[in-house]
Amino acid sequence: MMTSLFTIAALGLDPEKLLNRFGLIGLLLIVFAESGLLIGFFLPGDSLLFTAGLLIALNKLDTPIWLAVIGVMAAAILGDQVGYRFGKKVGPALFNRPKSRLFDPKNAQKAQAFFEKHGPKTIVMARFVPIVRTFAPVVAGVGNMPAKTFLKYNLLGGVLWGGGVTMAGFLLGKRFPGLGDRIDLVAVIIIVISVIPILLEIRKERAHSKASA
């Protein structure tokens, strides 16, 4: 798995190249890693799901849309469950360790602040926020969220994000086949859109800091 992830990084996180090389198995691996492994925060989740749906609609990815949607939802849900269990077992020690290549405490702190602000529904909302979605299940585990509560929101978030974003790409691909000639541009737009919540949060933090000073 580690070798595959480094290969993914070497491909420049280009969604189309990743899908052409790794196919459905690669897609599910990436979704699982981004949701369940702390090293997966750098992976292109949103743009990858959208591009997968788009390529399937244009018959450029030989995978039935129903199989892709079900697989992505399952990988996302399973990934979060792994992250949650990891948080319950080793999370407290992880939060206290110094910054390293694979773990920056600031990322966990951002997820924790997001969690404290929005409560259990963070598990759903975090799916649509890069970096935060990787750390949210770990924070939930550290915070001892009841397992049944976490599972309920995890299922909802996995369906809305995994199924929703993939189907959005598929439906738009069917409606606008010309998007197939501009996949690179579409991927950039999706990435920019996914980063907006982070930028807004940073702006809020700066405004709050100035007001407190």
Short mmCIF file of C-alpha atoms in Angstrom, two decimals:
data_model
loop_
_atom_site.label_atom_id
_atom_site.label_comp_id
_atom_site.label_asym_id
_atom_site.label_seq_id
_atom_site.Cartn_x
_atom_site.Cartn_y
_atom_site.Cartn_z
CA MET A 1 0.00 0.00 0.00
CA MET A 2 2.79 2.42 0.87
CA THR A 3 4.45 1.81 -2.51
CA SER A 4 1.17 2.54 -4.28
CA LEU A 5 0.67 5.77 -2.36
CA PHE A 6 4.14 7.01 -3.22
CA THR A 7 3.49 6.13 -6.86
CA ILE A 8 0.30 8.14 -6.67
CA ALA A 9 2.21 11.12 -5.32
CA ALA A 10 4.78 10.75 -8.09
CA LEU A 11 2.01 11.03 -10.68
CA GLY A 12 1.40 14.56 -9.49
CA LEU A 13 -2.02 13.77 -8.05
CA ASP A 14 -3.52 13.97 -11.55
CA PRO A 15 -6.96 12.31 -11.18
CA GLU A 16 -7.20 11.12 -14.79
CA LYS A 17 -3.70 9.62 -14.77
CA LEU A 18 -4.36 7.94 -11.45
CA LEU A 19 -7.61 6.39 -12.66
CA ASN A 20 -6.15 5.29 -15.98
CA ARG A 21 -3.27 3.57 -14.22
CA PHE A 22 -4.94 2.08 -11.15
CA GLY A 23 -8.62 1.78 -12.17
CA LEU A 24 -11.34 0.98 -9.66
CA ILE A 25 -8.99 -0.75 -7.21
CA GLY A 26 -6.78 2.33 -7.12
CA LEU A 27 -9.81 4.57 -6.63
CA LEU A 28 -10.99 2.55 -3.63
CA LEU A 29 -7.47 2.41 -2.18
CA ILE A 30 -7.14 6.18 -2.38
CA VAL A 31 -10.58 6.81 -0.84
CA PHE A 32 -9.80 4.43 2.01
CA ALA A 33 -6.35 5.95 2.59
CA GLU A 34 -7.68 9.51 2.64
CA SER A 35 -10.43 8.55 5.08
CA GLY A 36 -8.66 6.04 7.29
CA LEU A 37 -4.91 6.66 7.18
CA LEU A 38 -3.33 9.81 8.54
CA ILE A 39 -0.86 9.78 5.66
CA GLY A 40 -3.77 10.08 3.22
CA PHE A 41 -4.48 13.78 3.78
CA PHE A 42 -2.53 14.75 0.63
CA LEU A 43 -4.65 12.60 -1.70
CA PRO A 44 -7.04 14.21 -4.25
CA GLY A 45 -10.34 12.91 -2.89
CA ASP A 46 -12.96 15.30 -4.27
CA SER A 47 -11.45 15.76 -7.72
CA LEU A 48 -10.77 12.03 -7.98
CA LEU A 49 -14.36 11.02 -7.26
CA PHE A 50 -15.78 13.61 -9.64
CA THR A 51 -13.34 12.64 -12.37
CA ALA A 52 -14.13 8.96 -11.90
CA GLY A 53 -17.83 9.61 -12.44
CA LEU A 54 -17.05 11.80 -15.45
CA LEU A 55 -14.78 9.19 -17.07
CA ILE A 56 -17.36 6.45 -16.54
CA ALA A 57 -20.03 8.61 -18.19
CA LEU A 58 -17.74 9.14 -21.19
CA ASN A 59 -16.86 5.41 -21.36
CA LYS A 60 -13.21 6.21 -20.64
CA LEU A 61 -13.19 4.15 -17.45
CA ASP A 62 -14.37 0.57 -17.79
CA THR A 63 -16.36 0.37 -14.57
CA PRO A 64 -20.15 0.32 -14.06
CA ILE A 65 -21.27 3.46 -12.27
CA TRP A 66 -23.25 1.46 -9.71
CA LEU A 67 -20.17 -0.57 -8.79
CA ALA A 68 -18.01 2.55 -8.50
CA VAL A 69 -20.56 4.32 -6.29
CA ILE A 70 -21.09 1.35 -3.98
CA GLY A 71 -17.35 0.69 -3.79
CA VAL A 72 -16.49 4.31 -3.03
CA MET A 73 -19.14 4.58 -0.32
CA ALA A 74 -17.93 1.34 1.27
CA ALA A 75 -14.26 2.41 1.14
CA ALA A 76 -15.09 5.82 2.64
CA ILE A 77 -17.17 4.34 5.45
CA LEU A 78 -14.63 1.62 6.23
CA GLY A 79 -11.81 4.17 6.17
CA ASP A 80 -13.52 6.38 8.72
CA GLN A 81 -14.22 3.39 10.97
CA VAL A 82 -10.53 2.53 10.92
CA GLY A 83 -9.64 6.15 11.72
CA TYR A 84 -12.14 6.16 14.60
CA ARG A 85 -10.76 2.96 16.10
CA PHE A 86 -7.23 4.26 15.68
CA GLY A 87 -8.19 7.44 17.53
CA LYS A 88 -9.68 5.50 20.44
CA LYS A 89 -6.58 3.35 20.87
CA VAL A 90 -3.58 5.56 20.15
CA GLY A 91 -5.03 9.01 19.50
CA PRO A 92 -4.11 10.68 22.81
CA ALA A 93 -0.45 9.77 22.42
CA LEU A 94 -0.51 10.88 18.80
CA PHE A 95 -1.77 14.34 19.69
CA ASN A 96 1.15 14.88 22.04
CA ARG A 97 3.94 13.85 19.68
CA PRO A 98 6.07 16.47 17.91
CA LYS A 99 5.63 17.40 14.27
CA SER A 100 6.94 14.83 11.80
CA ARG A 101 6.80 14.17 8.06
CA LEU A 102 3.62 12.15 8.35
CA PHE A 103 1.89 13.96 11.18
CA ASP A 104 1.48 17.63 11.89
CA PRO A 105 -0.37 18.30 15.19
CA LYS A 106 -1.81 21.48 13.65
CA ASN A 107 -3.90 19.37 11.25
CA ALA A 108 -5.37 17.44 14.15
CA GLN A 109 -5.98 20.69 16.05
CA LYS A 110 -7.90 22.10 13.08
CA ALA A 111 -10.06 19.01 12.95
CA GLN A 112 -10.59 19.15 16.72
CA ALA A 113 -11.70 22.79 16.55
CA PHE A 114 -14.05 21.93 13.69
CA PHE A 115 -15.40 19.02 15.74
CA GLU A 116 -15.97 21.12 18.86
CA LYS A 117 -17.80 23.75 16.85
CA HIS A 118 -20.16 21.47 14.93
CA GLY A 119 -20.48 18.38 17.14
CA PRO A 120 -21.32 14.91 15.75
CA LYS A 121 -22.46 16.34 12.41
CA THR A 122 -18.79 17.16 11.84
CA ILE A 123 -18.37 13.56 10.69
CA VAL A 124 -20.70 14.39 7.77
CA MET A 125 -19.49 17.94 7.11
CA ALA A 126 -15.79 17.02 7.32
CA ARG A 127 -16.19 14.72 4.32
CA PHE A 128 -16.30 17.81 2.13
CA VAL A 129 -13.32 19.58 3.73
CA PRO A 130 -9.81 18.45 2.67
CA ILE A 131 -7.41 17.52 5.50
CA VAL A 132 -10.21 17.84 8.07
CA ARG A 133 -11.91 14.72 6.69
CA THR A 134 -8.73 12.72 7.30
CA PHE A 135 -8.41 13.74 10.94
CA ALA A 136 -12.09 14.02 11.95
CA PRO A 137 -12.65 10.32 12.65
CA VAL A 138 -9.45 10.18 14.70
CA VAL A 139 -10.61 13.18 16.73
CA ALA A 140 -13.99 11.49 17.24
CA GLY A 141 -12.21 8.44 18.58
CA VAL A 142 -9.99 10.48 20.88
CA GLY A 143 -13.07 12.33 22.13
CA ASN A 144 -14.82 9.02 22.88
CA MET A 145 -17.82 9.68 20.67
CA PRO A 146 -20.23 6.74 21.18
CA ALA A 147 -19.59 4.09 18.56
CA LYS A 148 -23.24 3.95 17.45
CA THR A 149 -23.38 7.73 17.04
CA PHE A 150 -20.19 7.76 15.00
CA LEU A 151 -21.38 4.89 12.80
CA LYS A 152 -24.67 6.68 12.06
CA TYR A 153 -22.98 9.89 10.93
CA ASN A 154 -20.23 7.97 9.19
CA LEU A 155 -22.77 6.07 7.07
CA LEU A 156 -24.55 9.30 6.16
CA GLY A 157 -21.32 11.12 5.32
CA GLY A 158 -19.96 8.23 3.27
CA VAL A 159 -23.13 8.06 1.18
CA LEU A 160 -23.43 11.82 0.63
CA TRP A 161 -19.75 12.39 -0.19
CA GLY A 162 -18.73 9.14 -1.83
CA GLY A 163 -21.93 8.56 -3.75
CA GLY A 164 -22.87 12.21 -4.27
CA VAL A 165 -19.60 13.52 -5.71
CA THR A 166 -19.12 10.47 -7.94
CA MET A 167 -22.67 10.69 -9.27
CA ALA A 168 -22.28 14.44 -9.82
CA GLY A 169 -19.37 13.76 -12.16
CA PHE A 170 -21.29 11.00 -13.92
CA LEU A 171 -24.46 13.05 -14.46
CA LEU A 172 -22.56 16.11 -15.66
CA GLY A 173 -20.53 13.91 -17.98
CA LYS A 174 -23.74 12.55 -19.51
CA ARG A 175 -25.23 16.03 -19.80
CA PHE A 176 -22.08 17.75 -21.07
CA PRO A 177 -19.88 15.23 -22.95
CA GLY A 178 -17.53 18.06 -23.94
CA LEU A 179 -16.19 18.11 -20.39
CA GLY A 180 -14.14 15.09 -21.39
CA ASP A 181 -11.84 17.39 -23.36
CA ARG A 182 -11.27 19.60 -20.33
CA ILE A 183 -10.79 17.11 -17.53
CA ASP A 184 -7.64 18.87 -16.31
CA LEU A 185 -9.54 22.14 -15.98
CA VAL A 186 -12.47 20.45 -14.26
CA ALA A 187 -10.11 18.80 -11.77
CA VAL A 188 -8.50 22.15 -10.97
CA ILE A 189 -11.93 23.74 -10.43
CA ILE A 190 -12.96 20.93 -8.07
CA ILE A 191 -9.72 21.27 -6.11
CA VAL A 192 -10.19 25.05 -5.82
CA ILE A 193 -13.79 24.59 -4.65
CA SER A 194 -12.71 22.01 -2.07
CA VAL A 195 -10.06 24.38 -0.69
CA ILE A 196 -12.52 27.26 -0.21
CA PRO A 197 -13.77 26.00 3.22
CA ILE A 198 -10.17 25.94 4.49
CA LEU A 199 -9.52 29.47 3.23
CA LEU A 200 -12.72 30.72 4.86
CA GLU A 201 -11.74 29.07 8.13
CA ILE A 202 -8.29 30.68 8.00
CA ARG A 203 -9.90 34.06 7.34
CA LYS A 204 -12.21 33.56 10.33
CA GLU A 205 -9.30 32.63 12.58
CA ARG A 206 -7.31 35.70 11.53
CA ALA A 207 -10.32 37.97 12.06
CA HIS A 208 -10.91 36.42 15.49
CA SER A 209 -7.22 36.84 16.41
CA LYS A 210 -7.29 40.52 15.42
CA ALA A 211 -10.48 41.08 17.41
CA SER A 212 -8.97 39.44 20.49
CA ALA A 213 -5.71 41.40 20.25
#
